[in-house]
Coordinates of C-alpha atoms in Angstrom, one line a residue:
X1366 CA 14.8 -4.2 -18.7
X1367 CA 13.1 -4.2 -15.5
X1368 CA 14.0 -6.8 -12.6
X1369 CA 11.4 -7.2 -9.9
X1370 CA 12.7 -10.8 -8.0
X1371 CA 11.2 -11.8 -5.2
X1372 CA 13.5 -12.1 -1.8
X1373 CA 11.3 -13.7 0.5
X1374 CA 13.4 -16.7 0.8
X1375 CA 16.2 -17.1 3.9
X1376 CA 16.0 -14.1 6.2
X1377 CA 17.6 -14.2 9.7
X1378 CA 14.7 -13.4 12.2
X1379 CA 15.1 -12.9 16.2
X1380 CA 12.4 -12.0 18.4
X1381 CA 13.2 -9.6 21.2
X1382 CA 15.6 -6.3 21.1
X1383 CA 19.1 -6.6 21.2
X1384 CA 21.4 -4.5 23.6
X1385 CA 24.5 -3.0 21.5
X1386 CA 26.9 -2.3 23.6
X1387 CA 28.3 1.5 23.8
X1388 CA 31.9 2.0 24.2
X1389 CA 33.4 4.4 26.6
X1390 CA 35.7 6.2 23.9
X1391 CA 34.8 9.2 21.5
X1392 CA 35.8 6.4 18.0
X1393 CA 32.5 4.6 18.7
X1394 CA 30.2 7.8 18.8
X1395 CA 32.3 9.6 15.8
X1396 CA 31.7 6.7 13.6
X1397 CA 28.2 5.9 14.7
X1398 CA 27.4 9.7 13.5
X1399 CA 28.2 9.1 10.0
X1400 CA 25.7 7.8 7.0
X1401 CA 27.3 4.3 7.8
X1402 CA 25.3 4.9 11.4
X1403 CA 25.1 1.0 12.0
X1404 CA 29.2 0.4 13.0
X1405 CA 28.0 -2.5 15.5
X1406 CA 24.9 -4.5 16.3
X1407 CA 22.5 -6.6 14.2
X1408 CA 22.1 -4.2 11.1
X1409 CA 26.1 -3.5 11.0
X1410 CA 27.7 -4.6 7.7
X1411 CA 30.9 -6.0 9.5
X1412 CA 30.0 -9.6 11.6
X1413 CA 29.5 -8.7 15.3
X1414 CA 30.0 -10.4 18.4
X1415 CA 28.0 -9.4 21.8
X1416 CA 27.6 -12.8 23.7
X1417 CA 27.0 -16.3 22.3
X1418 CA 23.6 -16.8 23.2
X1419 CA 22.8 -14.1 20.6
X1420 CA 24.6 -15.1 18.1
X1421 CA 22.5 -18.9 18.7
X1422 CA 19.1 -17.1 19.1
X1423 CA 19.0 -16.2 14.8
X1424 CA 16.7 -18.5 13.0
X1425 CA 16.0 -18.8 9.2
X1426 CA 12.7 -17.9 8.4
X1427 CA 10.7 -17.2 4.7
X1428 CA 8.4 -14.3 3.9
X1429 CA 5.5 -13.9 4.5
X1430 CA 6.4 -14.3 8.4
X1431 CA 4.4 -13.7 11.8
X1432 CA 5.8 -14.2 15.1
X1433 CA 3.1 -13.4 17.3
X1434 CA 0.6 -16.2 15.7
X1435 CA 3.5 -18.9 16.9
X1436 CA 3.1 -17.7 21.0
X1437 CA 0.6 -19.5 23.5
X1438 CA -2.3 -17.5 24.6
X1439 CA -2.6 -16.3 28.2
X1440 CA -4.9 -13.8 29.7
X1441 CA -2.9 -11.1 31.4
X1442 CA -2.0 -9.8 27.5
X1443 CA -4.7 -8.0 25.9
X1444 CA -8.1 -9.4 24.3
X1445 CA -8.6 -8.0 21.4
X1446 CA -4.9 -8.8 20.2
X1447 CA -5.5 -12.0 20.7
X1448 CA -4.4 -12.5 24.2
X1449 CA -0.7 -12.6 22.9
X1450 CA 2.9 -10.9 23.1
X1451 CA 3.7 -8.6 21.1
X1452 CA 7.7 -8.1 21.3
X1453 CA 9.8 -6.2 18.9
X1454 CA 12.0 -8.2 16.4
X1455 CA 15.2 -8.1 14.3
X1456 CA 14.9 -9.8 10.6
X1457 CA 18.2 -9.4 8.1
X1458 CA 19.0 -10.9 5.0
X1459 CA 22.2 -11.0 2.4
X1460 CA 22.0 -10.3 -1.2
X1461 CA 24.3 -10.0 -4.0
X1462 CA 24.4 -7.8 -6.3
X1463 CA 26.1 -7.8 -9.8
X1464 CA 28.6 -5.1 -11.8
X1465 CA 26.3 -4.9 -14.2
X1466 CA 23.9 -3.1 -11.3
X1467 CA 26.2 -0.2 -11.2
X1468 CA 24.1 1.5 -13.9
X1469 CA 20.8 0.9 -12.3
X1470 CA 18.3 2.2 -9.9
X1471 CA 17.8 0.1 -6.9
X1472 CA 15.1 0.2 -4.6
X1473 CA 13.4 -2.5 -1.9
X1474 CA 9.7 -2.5 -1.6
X1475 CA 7.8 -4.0 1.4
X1476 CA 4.3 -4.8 0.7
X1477 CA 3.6 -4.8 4.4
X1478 CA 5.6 -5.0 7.9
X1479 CA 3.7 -5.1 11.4
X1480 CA 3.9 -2.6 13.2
X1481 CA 6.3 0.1 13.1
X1482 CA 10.2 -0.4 10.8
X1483 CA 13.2 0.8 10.8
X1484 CA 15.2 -0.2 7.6
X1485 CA 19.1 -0.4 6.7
X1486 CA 20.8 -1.6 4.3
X1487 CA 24.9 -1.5 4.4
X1488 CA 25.0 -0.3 7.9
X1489 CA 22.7 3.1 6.7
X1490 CA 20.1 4.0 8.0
X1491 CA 17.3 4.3 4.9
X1492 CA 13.8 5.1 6.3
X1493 CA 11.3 4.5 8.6
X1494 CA 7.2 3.3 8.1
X1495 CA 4.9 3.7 10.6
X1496 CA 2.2 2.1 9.5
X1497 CA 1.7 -2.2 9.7
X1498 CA -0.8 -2.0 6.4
X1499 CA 0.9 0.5 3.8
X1500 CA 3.0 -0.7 1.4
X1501 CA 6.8 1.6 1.2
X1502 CA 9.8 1.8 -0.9
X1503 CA 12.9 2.5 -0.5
X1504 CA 15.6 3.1 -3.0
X1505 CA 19.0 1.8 -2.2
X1506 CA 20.6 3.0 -5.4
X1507 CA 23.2 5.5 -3.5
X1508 CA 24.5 3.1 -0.9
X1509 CA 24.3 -0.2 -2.9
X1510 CA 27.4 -2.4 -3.2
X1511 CA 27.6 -3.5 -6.9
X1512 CA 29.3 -6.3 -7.3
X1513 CA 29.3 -7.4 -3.5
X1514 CA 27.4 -8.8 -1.0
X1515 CA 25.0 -6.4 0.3
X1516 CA 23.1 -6.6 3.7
X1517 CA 19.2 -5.4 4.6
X1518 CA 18.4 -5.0 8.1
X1519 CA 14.6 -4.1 10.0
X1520 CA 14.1 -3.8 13.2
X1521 CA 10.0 -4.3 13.8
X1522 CA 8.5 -2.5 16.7
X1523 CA 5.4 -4.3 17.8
X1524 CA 4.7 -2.5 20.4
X1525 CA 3.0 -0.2 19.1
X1526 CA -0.6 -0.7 18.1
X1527 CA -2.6 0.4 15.5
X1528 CA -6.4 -1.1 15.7
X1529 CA -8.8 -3.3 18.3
X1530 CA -8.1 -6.5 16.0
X1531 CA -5.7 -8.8 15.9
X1532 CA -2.7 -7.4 14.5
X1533 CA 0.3 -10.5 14.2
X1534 CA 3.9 -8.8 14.2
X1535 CA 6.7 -9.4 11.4
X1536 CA 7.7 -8.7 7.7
X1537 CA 4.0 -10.3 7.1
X1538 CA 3.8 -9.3 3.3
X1539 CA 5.9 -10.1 0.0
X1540 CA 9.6 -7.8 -0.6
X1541 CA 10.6 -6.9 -3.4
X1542 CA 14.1 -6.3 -5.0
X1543 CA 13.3 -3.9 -7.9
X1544 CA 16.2 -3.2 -10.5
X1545 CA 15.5 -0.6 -13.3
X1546 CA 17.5 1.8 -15.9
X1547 CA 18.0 5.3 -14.2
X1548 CA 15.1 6.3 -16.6
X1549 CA 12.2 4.4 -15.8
X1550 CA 8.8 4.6 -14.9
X1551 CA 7.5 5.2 -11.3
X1552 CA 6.2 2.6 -8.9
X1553 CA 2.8 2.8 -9.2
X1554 CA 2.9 5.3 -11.5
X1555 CA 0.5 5.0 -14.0
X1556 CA -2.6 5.9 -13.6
X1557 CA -5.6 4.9 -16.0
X1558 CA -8.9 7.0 -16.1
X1559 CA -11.8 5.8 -19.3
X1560 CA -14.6 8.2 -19.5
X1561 CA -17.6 6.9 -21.3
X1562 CA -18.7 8.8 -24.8
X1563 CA -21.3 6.8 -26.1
X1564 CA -20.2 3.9 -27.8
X1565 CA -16.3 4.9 -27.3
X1566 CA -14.1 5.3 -24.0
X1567 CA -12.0 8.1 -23.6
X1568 CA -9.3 6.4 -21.7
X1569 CA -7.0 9.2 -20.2
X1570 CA -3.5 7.9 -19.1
X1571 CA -0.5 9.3 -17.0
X1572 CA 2.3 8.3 -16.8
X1573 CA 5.2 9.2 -13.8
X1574 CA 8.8 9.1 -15.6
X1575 CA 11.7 9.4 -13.0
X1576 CA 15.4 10.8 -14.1
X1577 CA 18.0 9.9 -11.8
X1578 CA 20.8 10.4 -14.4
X1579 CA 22.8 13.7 -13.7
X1580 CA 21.8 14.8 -16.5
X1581 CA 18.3 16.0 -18.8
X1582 CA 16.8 13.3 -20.7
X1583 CA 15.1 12.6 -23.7
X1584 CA 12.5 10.0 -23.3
X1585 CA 9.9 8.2 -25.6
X1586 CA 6.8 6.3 -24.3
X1587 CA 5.0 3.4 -26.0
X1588 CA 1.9 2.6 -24.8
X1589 CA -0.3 -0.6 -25.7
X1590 CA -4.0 -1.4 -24.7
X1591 CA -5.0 -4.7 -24.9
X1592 CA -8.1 -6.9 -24.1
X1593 CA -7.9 -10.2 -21.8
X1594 CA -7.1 -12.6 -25.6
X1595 CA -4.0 -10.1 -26.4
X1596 CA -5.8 -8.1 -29.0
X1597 CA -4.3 -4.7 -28.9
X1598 CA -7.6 -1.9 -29.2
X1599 CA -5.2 1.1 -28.7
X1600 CA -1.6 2.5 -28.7
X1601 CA 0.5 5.6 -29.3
X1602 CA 3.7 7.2 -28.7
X1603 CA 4.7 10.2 -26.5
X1604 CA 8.1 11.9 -26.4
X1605 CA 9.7 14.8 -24.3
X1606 CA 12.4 15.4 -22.0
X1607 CA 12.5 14.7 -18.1
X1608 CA 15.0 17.7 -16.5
X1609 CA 17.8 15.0 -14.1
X1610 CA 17.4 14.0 -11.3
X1611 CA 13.5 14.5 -11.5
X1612 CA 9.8 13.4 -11.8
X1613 CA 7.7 14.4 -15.0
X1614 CA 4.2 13.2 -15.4
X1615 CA 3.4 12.3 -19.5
X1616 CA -0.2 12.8 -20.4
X1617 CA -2.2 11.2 -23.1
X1618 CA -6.0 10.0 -24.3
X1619 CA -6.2 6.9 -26.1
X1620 CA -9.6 6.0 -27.6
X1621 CA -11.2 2.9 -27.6
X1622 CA -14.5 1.5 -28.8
X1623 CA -17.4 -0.7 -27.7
X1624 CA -14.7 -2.6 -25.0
X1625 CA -15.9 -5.2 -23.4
X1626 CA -17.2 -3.6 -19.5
X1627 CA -16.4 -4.8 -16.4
X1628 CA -19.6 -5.3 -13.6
X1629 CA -20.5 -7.6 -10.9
X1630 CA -21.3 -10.2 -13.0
X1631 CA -18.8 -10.2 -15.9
X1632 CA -15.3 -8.5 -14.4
X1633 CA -13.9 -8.2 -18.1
X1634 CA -10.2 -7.1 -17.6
X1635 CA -7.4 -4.8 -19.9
X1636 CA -4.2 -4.5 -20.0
X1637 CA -1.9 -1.5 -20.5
X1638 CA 1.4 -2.5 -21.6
X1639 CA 3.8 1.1 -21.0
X1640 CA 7.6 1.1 -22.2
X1641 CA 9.9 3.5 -21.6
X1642 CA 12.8 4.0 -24.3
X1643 CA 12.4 0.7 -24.8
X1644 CA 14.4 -0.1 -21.3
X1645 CA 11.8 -0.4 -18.7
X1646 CA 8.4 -1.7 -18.9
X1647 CA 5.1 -2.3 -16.8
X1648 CA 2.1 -3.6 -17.0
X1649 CA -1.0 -2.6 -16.0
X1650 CA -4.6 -4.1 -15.2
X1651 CA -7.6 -2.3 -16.0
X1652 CA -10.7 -2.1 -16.7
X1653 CA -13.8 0.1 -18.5
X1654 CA -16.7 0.9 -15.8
X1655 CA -18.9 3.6 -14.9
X1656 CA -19.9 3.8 -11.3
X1657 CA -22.4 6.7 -10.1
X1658 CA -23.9 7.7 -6.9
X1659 CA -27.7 8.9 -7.1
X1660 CA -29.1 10.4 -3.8
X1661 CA -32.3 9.2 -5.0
X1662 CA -32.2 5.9 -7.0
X1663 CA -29.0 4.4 -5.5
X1664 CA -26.1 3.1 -7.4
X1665 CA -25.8 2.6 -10.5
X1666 CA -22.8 0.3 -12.3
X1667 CA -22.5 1.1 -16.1
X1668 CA -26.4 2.6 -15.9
X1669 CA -27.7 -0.3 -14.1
X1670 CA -29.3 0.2 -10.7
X1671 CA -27.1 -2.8 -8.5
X1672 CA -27.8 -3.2 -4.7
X1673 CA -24.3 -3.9 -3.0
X1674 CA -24.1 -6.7 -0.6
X1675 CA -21.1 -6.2 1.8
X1676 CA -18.9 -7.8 4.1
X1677 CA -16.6 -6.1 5.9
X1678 CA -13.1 -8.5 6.0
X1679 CA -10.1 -7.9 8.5
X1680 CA -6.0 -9.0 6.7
X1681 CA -5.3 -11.9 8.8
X1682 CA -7.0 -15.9 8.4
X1683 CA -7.1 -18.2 11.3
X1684 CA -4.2 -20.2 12.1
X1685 CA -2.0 -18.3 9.6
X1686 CA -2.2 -15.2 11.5
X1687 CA -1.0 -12.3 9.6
X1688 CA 1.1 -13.8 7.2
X1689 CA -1.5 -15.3 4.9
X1690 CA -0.9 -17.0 1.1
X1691 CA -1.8 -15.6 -1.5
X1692 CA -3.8 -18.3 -2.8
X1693 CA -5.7 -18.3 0.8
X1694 CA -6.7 -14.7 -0.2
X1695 CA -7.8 -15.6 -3.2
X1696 CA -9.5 -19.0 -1.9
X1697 CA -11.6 -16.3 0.7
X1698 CA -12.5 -13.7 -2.1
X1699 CA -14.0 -16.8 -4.2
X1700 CA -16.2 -18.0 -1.1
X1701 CA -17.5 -14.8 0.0
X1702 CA -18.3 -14.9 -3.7
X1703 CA -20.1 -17.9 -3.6
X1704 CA -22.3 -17.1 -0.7
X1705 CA -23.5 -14.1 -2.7
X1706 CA -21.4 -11.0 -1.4
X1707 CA -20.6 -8.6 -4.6
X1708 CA -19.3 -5.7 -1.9
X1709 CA -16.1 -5.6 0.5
X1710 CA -15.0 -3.0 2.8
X1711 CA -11.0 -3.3 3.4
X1712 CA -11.7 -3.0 7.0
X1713 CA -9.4 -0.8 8.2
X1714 CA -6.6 -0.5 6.0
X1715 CA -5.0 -1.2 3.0
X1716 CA -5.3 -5.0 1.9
X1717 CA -2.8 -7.3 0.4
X1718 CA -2.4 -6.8 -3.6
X1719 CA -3.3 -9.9 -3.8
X1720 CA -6.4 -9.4 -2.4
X1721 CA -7.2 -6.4 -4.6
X1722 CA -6.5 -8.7 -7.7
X1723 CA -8.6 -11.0 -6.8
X1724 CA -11.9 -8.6 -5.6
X1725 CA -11.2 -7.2 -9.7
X1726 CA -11.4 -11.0 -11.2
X1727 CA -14.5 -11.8 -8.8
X1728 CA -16.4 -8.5 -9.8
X1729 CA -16.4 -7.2 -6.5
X1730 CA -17.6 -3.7 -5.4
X1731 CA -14.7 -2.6 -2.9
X1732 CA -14.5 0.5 -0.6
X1733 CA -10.8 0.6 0.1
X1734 CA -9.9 2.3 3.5
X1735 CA -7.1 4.5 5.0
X1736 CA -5.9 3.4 8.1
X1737 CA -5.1 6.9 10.0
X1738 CA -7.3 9.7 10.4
X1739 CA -4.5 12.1 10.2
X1740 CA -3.6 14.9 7.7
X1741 CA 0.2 14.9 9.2
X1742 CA 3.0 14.4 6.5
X1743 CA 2.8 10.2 7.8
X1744 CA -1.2 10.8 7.6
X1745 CA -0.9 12.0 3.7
X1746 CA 2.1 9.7 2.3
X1747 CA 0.0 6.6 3.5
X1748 CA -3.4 8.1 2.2
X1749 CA -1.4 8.5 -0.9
X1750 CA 0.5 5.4 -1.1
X1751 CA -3.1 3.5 -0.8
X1752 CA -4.5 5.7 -3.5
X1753 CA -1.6 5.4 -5.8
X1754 CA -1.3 1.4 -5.6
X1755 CA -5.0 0.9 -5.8
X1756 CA -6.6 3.5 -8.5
X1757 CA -6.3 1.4 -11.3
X1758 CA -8.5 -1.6 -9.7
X1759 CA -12.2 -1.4 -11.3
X1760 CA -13.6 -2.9 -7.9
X1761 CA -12.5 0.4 -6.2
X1762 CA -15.6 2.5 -6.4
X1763 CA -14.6 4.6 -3.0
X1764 CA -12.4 5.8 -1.0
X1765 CA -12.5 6.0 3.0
X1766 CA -10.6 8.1 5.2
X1767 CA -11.5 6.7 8.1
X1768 CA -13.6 4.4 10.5
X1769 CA -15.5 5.6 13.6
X1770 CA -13.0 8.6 14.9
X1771 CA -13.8 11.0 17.6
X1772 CA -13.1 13.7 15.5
X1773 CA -15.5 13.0 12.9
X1774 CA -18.1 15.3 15.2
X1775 CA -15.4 18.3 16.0
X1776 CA -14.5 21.3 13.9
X1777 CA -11.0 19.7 14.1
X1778 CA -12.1 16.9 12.5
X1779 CA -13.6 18.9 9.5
X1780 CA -10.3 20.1 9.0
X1781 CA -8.6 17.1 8.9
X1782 CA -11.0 15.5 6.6
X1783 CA -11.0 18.6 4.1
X1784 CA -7.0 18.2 3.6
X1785 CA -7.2 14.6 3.4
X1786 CA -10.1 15.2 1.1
X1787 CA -8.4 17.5 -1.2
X1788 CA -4.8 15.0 -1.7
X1789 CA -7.6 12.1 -2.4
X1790 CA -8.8 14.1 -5.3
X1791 CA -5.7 14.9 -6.3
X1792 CA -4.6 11.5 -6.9
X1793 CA -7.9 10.3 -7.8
X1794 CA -10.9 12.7 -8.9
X1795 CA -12.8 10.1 -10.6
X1796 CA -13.7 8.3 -7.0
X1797 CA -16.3 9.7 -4.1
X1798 CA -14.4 10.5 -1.1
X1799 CA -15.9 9.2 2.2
X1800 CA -15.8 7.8 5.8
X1801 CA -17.7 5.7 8.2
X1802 CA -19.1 7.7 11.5
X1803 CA -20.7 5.9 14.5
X1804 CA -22.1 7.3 17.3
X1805 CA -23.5 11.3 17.5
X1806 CA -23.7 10.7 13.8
X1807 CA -26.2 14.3 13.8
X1808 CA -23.1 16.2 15.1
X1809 CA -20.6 14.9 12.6
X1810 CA -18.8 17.6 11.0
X1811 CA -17.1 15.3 8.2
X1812 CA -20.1 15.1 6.8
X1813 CA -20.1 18.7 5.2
X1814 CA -17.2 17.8 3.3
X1815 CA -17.7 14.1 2.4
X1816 CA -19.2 13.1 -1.2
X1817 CA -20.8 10.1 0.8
X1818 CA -22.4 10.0 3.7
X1819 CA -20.9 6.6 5.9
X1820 CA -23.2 5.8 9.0
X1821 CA -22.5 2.6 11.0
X1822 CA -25.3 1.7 12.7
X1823 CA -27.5 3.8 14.1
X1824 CA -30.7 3.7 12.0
X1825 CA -32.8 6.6 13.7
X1826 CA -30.4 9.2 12.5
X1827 CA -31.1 8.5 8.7
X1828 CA -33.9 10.7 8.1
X1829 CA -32.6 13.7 10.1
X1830 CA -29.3 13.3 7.6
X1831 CA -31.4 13.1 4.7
X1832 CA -32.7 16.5 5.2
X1833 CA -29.5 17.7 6.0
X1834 CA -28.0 16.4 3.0
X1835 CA -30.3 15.6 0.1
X1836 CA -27.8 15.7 -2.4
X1837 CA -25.9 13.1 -1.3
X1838 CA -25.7 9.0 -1.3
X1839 CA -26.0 6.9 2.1
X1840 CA -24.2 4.1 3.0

């Protein structure tokens, strides 16, 4: 079955970069341009040596970790980042795997790593994130030592900045070490959709199977829905056959009646249990909720009109910087409960899962944000690994591409926005699609496109958009 186990515990962490030396002879740049790229230097498999002071510098540290929270203040570094440094960084950590692994796939997933990583594991070079707030896997399975020790190495950049906030620098979030058959289901890759009809819920399912045997497959899916006591309310069983080395997608409807809804006020939650050949399994939290948009009566949750009181919340917490507990995220979602918020915008980027859990158990009404403004290949694949993580949360009720960009008022910007526009409802078409404009807000562009119309600030411009736009909902 499936492994996820937690290796946040014992990295090797050293602030600064770290000068490799280059040898004069054709050996050192023959063998640095094969897949084992990583011959010498911190993220080399074989023990290197470049002075002693180095090798002295390497500290143990545990996940989540931020090294720019630990500096001193001083003025001449900038103010919104908190007057500190921001240097790049080396992290690294052993692991061992077993012979039994040999049969598996293998993959690492970061929940978050500020700013920009590079990864390797084994001396290989195995990708590259560019994004401090997007969640990324990467599967190991080809260049995985079962039965040996095996090495992960990431070099952070912090350098480079992504937002007017402060930002902390590190492997900040939880990793993963993820162990499945070589049939399994998809990260993230089921995706629950209930339609109301009447009384009963049309709860439309896909599931994401992934083949990396040589070979076609035969699969059969199980799946179970079940309420928050363990009552199963619905189940079947798909079969079919995934091509190797490939992705299928199995599509089903399960029915269920008169389940208990989630709103503000009573965030009733359901489980969908999904096993695959009875090998790999997942779990999956859910819930049964109709959110609409009226451009003339408001919002409406499960045909009640509710009036959503928002705060807009940055990643980080005080003194802990960026690399904050999960029970500290969950300790802040319960007081801005408390003090009568039932809205939160992920301001600006994607927010720790366990944030997200927690906005679903405190009945929370959440527009979740992309953090680029791009339609790039990087612009998409973090659009889309936001949407894929965080469609199954019943607190999502939107999705924004983006917070107070120049472009928003330029036919470029149009353009940008209708692509990202389009791969958000491919993902998701059960969500509205918007963004959040400030300043020349009568000359935004975006807005022709947009299911929402997102205006921060500027108050006189809401009845001139009105007219413009009378079919759709202000916020």
């Amino acid at each position: 079955m499936r492994e996820n186990i937690c290796i946040d515990n014992g990295w090797q962490f050293r602030e600064g970069d770290i000068e490799i030396p280059q040898s004069r002879f054709k050996h050192y740049m023959y063998d640095h341009a094969k897949t084992e790229r990583a011959i010498t230097g911190p993220a080399a498999v074989r023990e290197y040596v470049t002075n002693i002071a180095i090798m002295e510098d390497w500290e143990t540290v545990d996940l989540p970790h931020d090294y720019v929270i630990r500096h001193t203040p001083e003025e001449k570094y900038n103010n919104t980042l908190g007057y500190l440094p921001y240097n790049n960084a080396w992290y690294k950590k052993k692991f061992s795997l077993s012979g039994e692994d040999r049969e598996k796939r293998i993959t690492l997933y970061f929940e978050g790593i500020a700013t920009h990583a590079t990864v390797y594991v084994n001396g290989c070079l195995m990708g590259h994130n560019y994004c401090g707030y997007t969640p990324f896997e990467i599967d190991i399975t080809d260049v995985a030592r079962p039965g040996e020790d095996n090495l992960v190495a990431v070099r952070v950049q912090a350098e480079e900045h992504e937002g007017w906030w402060y930002e902390g620098a590190g492997i900040y979030r939880h990793v993963w070490l993820t162990k499945t058959p070589l049939l399994c289901i998809e990260r993230h890759g089921v995706f629950i959709s209930p339609k109301r009809r009447g009384n009963t819920w049309d709860t439309e399912i896909k599931t994401e199977i992934r083949n990396e045997f040589f070979r076609d497959m035969g699969y059969e899916l199980k799946i179970t829905l079940s309420d928050a006591q363990g009552n199963e309310v619905a189940g079947c069983v798909l079969s079919g056959k995934a091509e190797r080395k490939s992705v299928v997608t199995a599509y089903t409807c399960l029915k269920v009646k008169s389940p208990k809804l989630w709103d503000t006020e009573n965030p009733n939650m359901y489980t969908a249990r999904v096993t695959l050949n009875g090998e790999d399994e997942i779990t999956v939290r859910f819930g049964f909720r109709e959110a609409v948009f009226d451009p003339d009566k408001g919002f409406f949750l499960n045909g009640k009109p509710v009036k959503i009181k928002g705060v807009c919340c940055h990643g980080d917490f005080g003194l802990t910087g960026k690399a904050v507990p999960d029970n500290i995220f969950r300790y802040r979602i319960g007081l801005l409960r408390e003090m009568g918020a039932n809205g939160y915008r992920c301001a600006h980027y994607p927010h720790a899962e366990a944030t997200m859990d927690a906005l679903d158990e405190n009945g929370f009404l959440v527009m979740a944000e992309t953090r680029w403004f791009e339609s790039t290949k990087e612009g998409l694949e973090q659009l889309s690994a936001l949407i894929r993580r965080d469609r199954n949360h019943p607190s999502v009720i939107m999705w924004s591409l983006g917070n107070e960009e120049p472009y928003f008022g330029r036919e470029q910007g149009k353009k940008i926005f209708a692509r990202m526009y389009a791969e958000a409802k491919r993902l998701d078409p059960t969500r509205p699609v918007m963004c959040a404009v400030a300043g020349r807000t009568e000359q935004a562009t975006v807005f022709d496109v947009s299911d929402i119309v997102g205006i921060n600030y500027n108050l006189p411009s809401f009845d001139v958009l009105r007219q413009r736009y009378p079919d759709k909902c202000f916020l």
